[in-house]
Coordinates of C-alpha atoms in Angstrom, one line a residue:
Chain G
M1 CA 78.5 61.6 109.0
L2 CA 75.4 63.0 110.7
R3 CA 74.8 62.7 114.4
L4 CA 71.5 63.4 116.2
E5 CA 71.6 63.7 120.0
H6 CA 68.5 63.6 122.0
I7 CA 66.4 65.3 119.3
G8 CA 62.9 66.1 120.5
Y9 CA 60.1 68.0 118.9
A10 CA 56.8 69.0 120.5
V11 CA 54.1 71.5 119.4
P12 CA 50.9 72.7 121.1
D13 CA 47.8 71.2 119.5
E14 CA 44.6 73.1 118.8
K15 CA 43.5 72.6 122.4
G16 CA 46.8 74.2 123.6
E17 CA 48.1 70.8 124.9
V18 CA 51.6 69.9 124.1
K19 CA 51.8 67.2 121.5
T20 CA 55.1 65.3 121.2
I21 CA 56.1 64.5 117.6
L22 CA 59.6 63.2 118.2
K23 CA 61.0 61.8 121.5
D24 CA 64.7 61.7 122.4
I25 CA 66.1 60.6 119.0
T26 CA 69.8 59.7 119.2
M27 CA 71.6 58.1 116.3
T28 CA 74.7 58.4 114.1
L29 CA 74.0 58.1 110.4
D30 CA 77.1 57.0 108.4
E31 CA 75.9 54.2 106.2
R32 CA 75.5 54.3 102.4
F33 CA 71.7 53.8 102.3
I34 CA 69.7 54.4 105.4
V35 CA 66.0 53.9 105.2
I36 CA 63.6 55.3 107.8
T37 CA 60.2 53.6 107.7
G38 CA 57.1 53.5 109.9
P39 CA 53.5 54.3 109.9
N40 CA 52.0 57.6 108.7
G41 CA 52.3 60.3 111.4
S42 CA 55.2 58.6 113.1
G43 CA 57.4 61.7 112.7
K44 CA 59.6 60.6 109.7
S45 CA 59.1 63.7 107.6
T46 CA 59.5 65.9 110.6
L47 CA 62.8 64.3 111.4
A48 CA 63.9 64.9 107.8
K49 CA 62.9 68.6 108.0
I50 CA 64.8 68.9 111.3
I51 CA 67.9 67.6 109.6
A52 CA 67.5 70.0 106.7
G53 CA 66.8 73.0 109.1
I54 CA 63.3 73.6 108.0
V55 CA 61.9 72.6 111.4
K56 CA 63.7 73.6 114.6
P57 CA 63.8 70.9 117.2
T58 CA 62.6 71.8 120.7
S59 CA 65.5 69.9 122.2
G60 CA 68.7 68.2 121.2
K61 CA 71.7 68.7 119.0
I62 CA 72.7 67.9 115.4
Y63 CA 76.3 67.4 114.2
L64 CA 77.5 67.1 110.7
D65 CA 81.1 65.7 110.7
D66 CA 81.5 66.8 114.3
T67 CA 80.4 70.4 113.6
D68 CA 77.4 71.5 115.6
I69 CA 74.9 72.6 113.0
T70 CA 71.9 72.9 115.4
D71 CA 71.7 76.6 115.0
Y72 CA 72.5 76.6 111.3
S73 CA 69.8 78.1 108.9
I74 CA 68.4 76.1 106.0
T75 CA 70.9 77.9 103.7
D76 CA 73.9 77.2 105.9
R77 CA 73.0 73.5 106.2
A78 CA 72.6 73.3 102.4
K79 CA 76.1 74.9 102.0
A80 CA 77.5 72.6 104.6
G81 CA 76.5 69.6 102.5
I82 CA 72.9 68.6 103.2
S83 CA 70.4 68.1 100.3
F84 CA 66.7 67.5 100.7
A85 CA 64.4 66.1 98.0
F86 CA 60.9 67.1 99.1
Q87 CA 58.0 64.6 99.3
Q88 CA 55.9 67.2 97.5
P89 CA 57.9 69.1 95.0
V90 CA 57.3 72.8 94.8
R91 CA 56.1 74.5 91.6
F92 CA 57.6 77.7 90.3
K93 CA 56.0 80.0 87.7
G94 CA 58.7 81.2 85.3
L95 CA 61.6 79.2 86.6
T96 CA 62.6 76.5 84.2
V97 CA 64.1 73.1 84.8
M98 CA 67.4 74.5 83.5
D99 CA 67.2 77.4 86.1
L100 CA 66.5 75.1 89.0
M101 CA 69.1 72.5 88.1
S102 CA 71.7 75.3 87.8
L103 CA 70.7 76.8 91.2
A104 CA 71.0 73.2 92.6
A105 CA 74.4 72.8 91.2
G106 CA 75.5 76.3 92.3
K107 CA 76.7 77.2 88.9
K108 CA 75.3 77.7 85.4
L109 CA 75.0 74.2 83.9
S110 CA 75.3 73.4 80.2
T111 CA 72.3 72.0 78.4
G112 CA 74.3 68.8 78.0
K113 CA 74.9 68.5 81.7
V114 CA 71.3 69.1 82.6
C115 CA 70.3 66.5 80.0
D116 CA 72.6 64.0 81.7
Y117 CA 70.9 64.5 85.0
L118 CA 67.4 64.3 83.6
S119 CA 68.2 61.2 81.6
E120 CA 69.4 59.6 84.8
V121 CA 65.9 60.0 86.3
G122 CA 64.3 58.7 83.1
L123 CA 63.1 62.0 81.6
C124 CA 63.6 62.5 77.9
A125 CA 65.9 65.4 78.5
R126 CA 65.6 67.7 75.5
D127 CA 61.8 68.0 76.1
Y128 CA 62.3 69.3 79.6
V129 CA 65.3 71.6 79.8
N130 CA 63.3 74.7 79.0
R131 CA 60.0 73.7 80.6
E132 CA 58.8 75.8 83.5
L133 CA 58.3 74.0 86.8
N134 CA 54.6 74.9 86.8
G135 CA 51.3 73.1 86.6
S136 CA 52.0 71.9 83.1
L137 CA 54.2 69.1 84.6
S138 CA 52.7 66.1 86.2
G139 CA 53.4 65.1 89.8
G140 CA 55.6 62.3 88.7
E141 CA 57.7 64.5 86.4
L142 CA 58.2 67.1 89.1
K143 CA 59.2 64.3 91.5
R144 CA 61.9 63.1 89.2
I145 CA 63.2 66.6 88.6
E146 CA 63.3 67.0 92.4
I147 CA 65.5 63.9 92.6
A148 CA 67.6 65.2 89.6
M149 CA 68.3 68.3 91.6
T150 CA 69.7 66.2 94.4
L151 CA 72.0 64.6 91.9
A152 CA 73.1 68.0 90.6
R153 CA 73.9 69.1 94.2
G154 CA 76.0 65.9 94.9
T155 CA 76.4 66.7 98.6
K156 CA 77.8 64.3 101.3
F157 CA 74.4 63.9 102.9
S158 CA 71.2 63.6 100.9
I159 CA 67.7 63.1 102.2
M160 CA 64.9 61.7 100.0
D161 CA 61.4 62.0 101.4
E162 CA 59.3 59.2 99.8
P163 CA 61.1 59.3 96.5
E164 CA 58.9 56.5 95.0
A165 CA 55.7 58.5 95.3
G166 CA 54.3 59.3 91.9
I167 CA 56.9 57.6 89.9
D168 CA 54.8 54.6 88.9
L169 CA 55.5 55.0 85.2
W170 CA 59.2 54.6 85.9
S171 CA 60.7 51.6 87.4
F172 CA 62.0 51.0 90.9
Q173 CA 65.1 49.5 89.4
S174 CA 65.9 52.8 87.8
L175 CA 65.3 54.7 91.0
I176 CA 67.6 52.4 92.9
R177 CA 70.2 52.9 90.1
V178 CA 69.9 56.7 90.7
F179 CA 70.7 56.1 94.5
E180 CA 73.7 54.0 93.5
N181 CA 75.0 56.6 91.1
L182 CA 74.5 59.3 93.7
Y183 CA 76.5 57.3 96.2
R184 CA 79.2 56.6 93.6
S185 CA 79.7 60.3 92.9
T186 CA 79.5 61.6 96.5
S187 CA 80.6 58.7 98.7
G188 CA 78.2 60.2 101.2
S189 CA 75.1 58.9 103.0
I190 CA 71.6 58.8 101.5
L191 CA 68.7 58.9 103.9
I192 CA 65.5 57.6 102.4
I193 CA 62.1 57.8 103.9
S194 CA 60.0 55.1 102.4
H195 CA 57.4 52.4 102.9
Q196 CA 58.4 50.5 99.8
E197 CA 59.6 47.0 100.3
R198 CA 61.9 47.2 97.2
I199 CA 63.6 50.3 98.6
L200 CA 63.8 48.8 102.1
D201 CA 65.5 45.9 100.4
I202 CA 68.6 47.9 99.3
A203 CA 69.1 49.5 102.8
D204 CA 72.3 49.0 104.6
R205 CA 70.4 50.1 107.7
V206 CA 66.7 50.3 108.5
I207 CA 65.3 52.5 111.2
V208 CA 61.7 52.1 112.3
L209 CA 60.0 55.1 113.7
E210 CA 56.7 54.7 115.6
S211 CA 54.9 57.5 117.4
G212 CA 58.0 59.6 117.4
S213 CA 60.3 57.0 118.8
V214 CA 62.8 54.5 117.2
T215 CA 61.4 51.1 117.7
A216 CA 63.8 49.1 115.6
D217 CA 67.2 49.9 114.2
G218 CA 69.7 47.7 112.4
S219 CA 70.5 45.8 109.3
K220 CA 67.6 45.0 107.0
D221 CA 68.0 41.3 107.7
K222 CA 67.5 41.9 111.4
V223 CA 64.8 44.5 111.2
L224 CA 62.7 43.7 108.1
P225 CA 61.3 40.2 108.9
A226 CA 59.9 41.4 112.2
F227 CA 58.7 44.7 110.9
L228 CA 57.0 43.3 107.9
S229 CA 55.3 40.6 110.0
G230 CA 54.1 43.3 112.3
T231 CA 55.9 42.0 115.4
C232 CA 58.5 44.7 115.6
P233 CA 60.7 44.1 118.6
K234 CA 61.3 47.1 120.8
I235 CA 64.9 48.1 121.1
G236 CA 66.9 49.2 124.0
Chain E
M1 CA 72.5 111.8 70.3
D2 CA 74.2 112.0 73.7
E3 CA 75.2 109.1 76.0
I4 CA 72.1 109.3 78.2
Q5 CA 69.8 109.0 75.1
K6 CA 71.9 106.1 73.8
R7 CA 71.5 104.3 77.1
L8 CA 67.8 104.8 77.1
L9 CA 67.6 103.4 73.6
L10 CA 69.5 100.3 74.8
E11 CA 67.1 99.8 77.7
I12 CA 63.9 100.1 75.7
A13 CA 64.7 98.7 72.4
D14 CA 67.9 96.7 72.9
L15 CA 69.5 99.1 70.4
H16 CA 73.2 99.4 70.4
E17 CA 73.4 100.9 67.0
I18 CA 71.1 102.2 64.3
P19 CA 68.6 99.4 63.9
E20 CA 68.2 97.3 60.8
G21 CA 65.1 98.0 58.6
A22 CA 62.8 100.9 59.0
Y23 CA 63.0 103.2 62.1
N24 CA 62.0 106.5 63.5
I25 CA 63.6 107.8 66.6
R26 CA 61.9 110.6 68.5
S27 CA 63.9 112.5 71.1
N28 CA 62.4 115.3 73.3
G29 CA 59.6 115.7 70.8
E30 CA 61.8 116.0 67.8
K31 CA 62.6 113.6 65.0
A32 CA 66.1 112.3 65.7
G33 CA 66.4 109.9 62.8
R34 CA 64.4 108.0 60.3
R35 CA 64.8 105.4 57.6
T36 CA 62.1 103.9 55.3
T37 CA 62.4 100.8 53.2
E38 CA 60.9 99.7 49.9
N39 CA 58.0 98.1 51.8
I40 CA 57.7 100.3 54.9
D41 CA 57.0 104.0 54.6
I42 CA 57.0 106.5 57.5
V43 CA 55.3 109.8 57.1
T44 CA 55.0 112.7 59.5
K45 CA 51.5 113.7 60.3
T46 CA 50.5 117.2 59.4
D47 CA 47.5 117.7 61.6
K48 CA 49.0 116.6 64.9
P49 CA 52.2 115.3 66.3
G50 CA 53.0 111.7 65.2
I51 CA 53.7 109.5 62.3
D52 CA 51.9 107.1 59.9
I53 CA 53.7 103.8 59.4
I54 CA 52.5 102.2 56.2
I55 CA 53.5 98.6 55.5
K56 CA 52.8 97.2 52.1
P57 CA 50.7 94.1 51.7
G58 CA 52.8 90.9 51.6
T59 CA 55.8 92.4 53.4
K60 CA 57.5 89.6 55.2
H61 CA 60.2 89.4 57.9
E62 CA 60.8 93.1 58.1
S63 CA 60.9 95.2 61.3
V64 CA 60.1 98.8 62.3
H65 CA 61.6 100.4 65.4
I66 CA 60.0 103.6 66.8
P67 CA 61.6 104.4 70.1
V68 CA 61.0 107.6 72.0
V69 CA 63.4 109.1 74.6
L70 CA 62.8 112.0 76.9
T71 CA 65.7 113.6 78.8
K72 CA 64.4 117.1 79.5
T73 CA 62.8 117.6 82.8
G74 CA 59.3 119.1 82.7
F75 CA 58.8 117.9 79.1
E76 CA 55.3 116.7 78.2
D77 CA 54.9 114.9 74.9
T78 CA 51.8 113.5 73.3
V79 CA 52.2 111.6 70.1
Y80 CA 49.8 109.8 67.7
N81 CA 51.2 107.0 65.7
D82 CA 49.1 105.0 63.2
F83 CA 50.2 101.7 61.8
Y84 CA 48.7 100.4 58.5
I85 CA 49.7 96.8 58.1
G86 CA 48.8 95.5 54.6
D87 CA 47.1 92.2 54.0
D88 CA 49.3 89.1 54.4
A89 CA 52.2 91.0 55.9
D90 CA 54.3 89.5 58.6
V91 CA 56.3 92.1 60.6
L92 CA 57.9 93.0 63.9
I93 CA 57.3 96.5 65.4
V94 CA 59.3 97.6 68.4
A95 CA 58.2 100.7 70.3
G96 CA 59.1 101.9 73.7
C97 CA 59.8 105.0 75.8
G98 CA 62.6 105.8 78.0
I99 CA 62.6 108.8 80.4
H100 CA 65.6 110.2 82.1
N101 CA 64.4 112.9 84.5
C102 CA 67.1 114.5 86.6
G103 CA 65.0 117.6 87.5
N104 CA 62.1 118.2 89.8
Q105 CA 59.4 118.7 87.3
K106 CA 57.3 115.9 85.8
S107 CA 58.2 114.4 82.5
E108 CA 55.4 112.7 80.6
H109 CA 55.0 110.8 77.3
D110 CA 51.6 109.7 76.1
G111 CA 51.7 107.6 73.0
I112 CA 48.5 106.8 71.2
H113 CA 49.1 104.0 68.8
T114 CA 46.5 102.7 66.4
F115 CA 46.9 99.5 64.5
Y116 CA 45.0 98.5 61.4
V117 CA 46.0 94.9 60.9
G118 CA 45.1 93.7 57.4
K119 CA 43.6 90.4 56.3
N120 CA 45.8 87.5 57.3
A121 CA 48.5 89.8 58.4
R122 CA 50.7 88.9 61.4
V123 CA 52.2 91.5 63.7
R124 CA 54.4 91.2 66.7
Y125 CA 54.4 94.4 68.6
V126 CA 56.9 94.9 71.5
E127 CA 56.7 97.8 73.8
K128 CA 59.1 98.5 76.7
H129 CA 58.9 101.3 79.2
Y130 CA 61.7 102.5 81.4
G131 CA 62.4 105.4 83.6
E132 CA 65.5 106.7 85.4
G133 CA 67.1 109.8 86.8
E134 CA 68.1 111.1 90.2
G135 CA 65.6 114.0 90.1
T136 CA 62.4 114.1 92.2
G137 CA 60.3 114.9 89.1
E138 CA 57.7 112.2 88.2
R139 CA 58.2 110.0 85.2
I140 CA 54.8 109.4 83.6
L141 CA 53.9 107.1 80.7
N142 CA 50.3 106.7 79.6
P143 CA 50.2 104.6 76.5
T144 CA 47.0 103.9 74.6
T145 CA 46.9 101.2 72.0
I146 CA 43.9 100.7 69.7
V147 CA 43.9 97.6 67.5
H148 CA 41.6 96.7 64.6
V149 CA 42.2 93.2 63.5
D150 CA 40.7 92.3 60.1
E151 CA 39.7 88.8 59.0
G152 CA 42.4 86.2 59.8
G153 CA 44.8 88.8 61.1
Y154 CA 46.9 88.3 64.2
L155 CA 48.5 90.8 66.6
E156 CA 50.7 89.8 69.5
M157 CA 51.6 92.6 71.9
E158 CA 54.3 92.3 74.5
T159 CA 54.6 95.1 77.0
V160 CA 57.2 95.3 79.7
Q161 CA 57.6 97.9 82.4
I162 CA 60.1 96.9 85.0
K163 CA 61.7 100.0 86.4
G164 CA 61.5 103.6 87.2
V165 CA 58.1 104.7 85.9
S166 CA 56.3 106.7 88.6
S167 CA 52.8 106.3 87.1
T168 CA 51.3 104.6 84.2
D169 CA 47.8 104.3 82.9
R170 CA 47.7 101.9 80.0
R171 CA 44.7 101.4 77.8
T172 CA 44.4 98.8 75.2
E173 CA 41.3 98.6 73.1
G174 CA 40.6 96.2 70.2
D175 CA 38.1 94.7 67.9
V176 CA 38.7 91.4 66.1
A177 CA 37.0 90.2 62.9
K178 CA 36.3 86.7 61.8
G179 CA 39.2 84.3 62.5
G180 CA 41.4 87.1 63.8
S181 CA 43.4 87.0 67.1
I182 CA 44.9 89.3 69.6
V183 CA 47.4 88.2 72.2
V184 CA 48.6 90.5 74.9
K185 CA 51.4 89.6 77.3
E186 CA 52.1 92.2 79.9
K187 CA 54.8 92.3 82.6
I188 CA 55.0 95.0 85.2
M189 CA 57.0 95.6 88.3
T190 CA 56.3 98.5 90.5
H191 CA 58.1 99.7 93.6
G192 CA 58.3 102.7 95.9
D193 CA 55.0 104.7 95.6
Q194 CA 54.4 103.9 91.9
Y195 CA 51.0 103.4 90.4
A196 CA 50.2 101.3 87.4
K197 CA 46.8 100.7 85.8
T198 CA 46.1 98.4 82.9
Y199 CA 42.7 98.7 81.2
F200 CA 42.0 96.2 78.5
N201 CA 38.8 96.1 76.4
V202 CA 38.3 93.9 73.4
D203 CA 35.3 93.2 71.2
L204 CA 35.3 89.8 69.6
N205 CA 33.1 90.4 66.7
G206 CA 33.7 87.7 64.1
E207 CA 33.2 84.0 64.2
G208 CA 36.3 82.2 65.4
A209 CA 37.9 85.5 66.8
S210 CA 40.0 85.1 69.8
A211 CA 41.7 87.1 72.5
S212 CA 44.2 86.2 75.2
V213 CA 45.5 88.7 77.7
V214 CA 48.1 87.5 80.3
S215 CA 49.4 89.9 82.9
R216 CA 52.2 89.0 85.3
S217 CA 53.1 91.5 87.8
V218 CA 55.1 92.2 91.0
A219 CA 54.1 95.0 93.3
R220 CA 56.6 95.9 96.0
D221 CA 56.9 98.6 98.7
R222 CA 53.8 100.8 98.8
S223 CA 53.0 100.6 95.1
V224 CA 49.5 100.1 93.7
Q225 CA 48.4 98.2 90.6
E226 CA 45.1 97.8 89.0
F227 CA 44.2 95.3 86.2
V228 CA 40.9 95.6 84.5
S229 CA 40.0 93.3 81.6
V230 CA 36.8 93.7 79.6
V231 CA 36.0 91.1 76.9
N232 CA 32.8 91.1 74.9
G233 CA 32.1 88.0 73.0
N234 CA 29.8 89.0 70.2
S235 CA 30.1 85.8 68.1
A236 CA 31.3 82.2 68.4
C237 CA 34.6 83.2 69.8
T238 CA 37.1 82.5 72.6
G239 CA 38.5 84.9 75.2
H240 CA 40.9 84.3 78.0
T241 CA 42.3 86.8 80.4
E242 CA 44.7 86.1 83.2
C243 CA 46.2 88.2 86.0
D244 CA 48.9 86.7 88.1
A245 CA 50.4 89.0 90.7
I246 CA 53.0 88.7 93.4
I247 CA 52.4 91.1 96.2
M248 CA 55.1 92.2 98.6
D249 CA 55.6 94.6 101.5
E250 CA 52.6 97.0 101.7
A251 CA 51.7 97.0 98.1
R252 CA 48.1 96.6 96.8
V253 CA 46.8 94.9 93.7
T254 CA 43.3 94.8 92.3
A255 CA 42.1 92.6 89.4
K256 CA 38.7 93.2 87.9
P257 CA 37.5 91.0 85.1
E258 CA 34.4 91.9 83.1
L259 CA 33.3 89.3 80.7
T260 CA 30.2 89.6 78.6
A261 CA 28.9 86.9 76.3
N262 CA 26.5 88.2 73.8
H263 CA 26.4 85.0 71.8
V264 CA 25.7 81.5 72.9
D265 CA 28.9 80.1 71.5
A266 CA 31.2 82.7 73.1
A267 CA 33.6 81.0 75.5
L268 CA 35.2 83.4 77.9
I269 CA 37.5 82.7 80.8
H270 CA 39.1 84.8 83.4
E271 CA 41.7 83.7 85.9
A272 CA 43.3 85.8 88.6
A273 CA 45.7 84.9 91.3
I274 CA 47.2 87.4 93.7
G275 CA 49.4 86.5 96.6
K276 CA 52.7 86.7 98.3
I277 CA 55.6 84.5 97.4
A278 CA 54.8 81.0 98.7
G279 CA 56.9 80.1 101.7
E280 CA 57.6 76.7 100.3
Q281 CA 59.2 78.2 97.2
L282 CA 61.6 80.2 99.4
V283 CA 62.3 77.1 101.5
K284 CA 63.0 75.0 98.5
L285 CA 65.6 77.4 97.1
M286 CA 67.1 77.8 100.5
T287 CA 67.7 74.0 100.6
L288 CA 69.7 74.5 97.4
G289 CA 72.0 76.9 99.3
L290 CA 70.4 80.3 98.4
T291 CA 69.8 82.9 101.1
E292 CA 66.3 84.1 101.6
E293 CA 67.0 87.4 99.7
E294 CA 68.6 85.5 96.8
A295 CA 65.7 83.1 96.7
E296 CA 63.2 86.0 96.6
A297 CA 65.2 87.6 93.7
Q298 CA 65.2 84.4 91.7
I299 CA 61.5 83.8 92.2
V300 CA 60.6 87.4 91.1
N301 CA 63.0 87.4 88.2
G302 CA 61.7 84.1 87.0
F303 CA 58.1 85.2 87.3
L304 CA 58.7 88.3 85.2
K305 CA 61.1 86.6 82.7

């Protein structure tokens, strides 16, 4: 369970004026699939980075299972059980898929085990195990390896930032199956940032973020019809 | 051979025991062991220090090891080794130099290696440099490699210098005839106040000749590296050179390409990228649970792997 209390984030813009990215976000995330959606620039990715420790909030507290992790580093949060699949996967010259998957798992994985994870994300495993994570892989391939790393980590709280981007050759049904398998193995929460209707459709809870504030929050049946028709009701 | 010499051999040539096939071990300027085979002869030069390695045409799947170790402080050694690789041969040559300097005088080994690669012969040449020792004396290695590749011949050269060499000035010069290839893969890591220079010059003379030089390096602390690659395309040929460096601390790296096309069908490319470790790479590995130091070590090791 992850709890955010009064999280705010503001940065000075180029004119030196303070620009608010996130305003007073308070929520408890405990469901199986939670999807955060909203327009571009609404602060979704920033919120994900704040949870992973990459961005430090300017105000507020974060708790993981009642432990205050606000001052935890990225490393400490990862060790405490938070995984983060980046929207834009990082390339590494020299490090192979096998290396990264082993680092994700925290132990040396067998080729068979790496193949299992890669097969889950629809990659023909044997072709990839010893490939470097460099420019020779397509964006879609890197994205799927990024998701496979989250599977290998298997932590109690996983964040996926736009997992559907660049996976057009693969099916949504397969991606959703990956989320289900991840939940089955971790019994934790999976926080997905997405615009995709088909991903919104599997959510146990949908949170709409607009201009740094939560404008709707609840079951998909409650939130989606209004959100998709563009008449999102204000909450609170 | 004593334990220090044995350990140096392990570092530079992965040798635990006497190698299989032909070998010549040089220790502090003296011959410390030699074996020839039916197809590979090793002959001591009479006019200057060094050996001739003569590989018969058609020799397949054989190897030659010619490691050099230096353990005396203040010892300076220059050696000329010539390799004659017969037509259609396919061999592995492993060279390398390990210096253990526990004194305060400089120890230096300069190896001048000349390869004559016969028609359609294939050579894989591996060279590893390593220095150690608690003394303040410098450990210097200045290898020169001259390669003549005959028609359809192929030479692949892998050089590795990861630790402990104070200063190195490496020169590789080559000429490649019709359909021949030269491939160079270099890996260097420098630290402290070390200096490493790589100078590469190849003439692609015959139609269809090709050259590929890829250097991956890491410069840390206050070390300085220089990479110069000169490729002259004198025919319908292809040349590719690449310098990829990670820079850390106060280190400096220079990459200087010099490509000359003397023929309208010469296709020559140079790529160079020098920069520090990308912040996003560190962050990604930290989200997997590594500390910043562990992440940095993984990135550097992977890069030089």
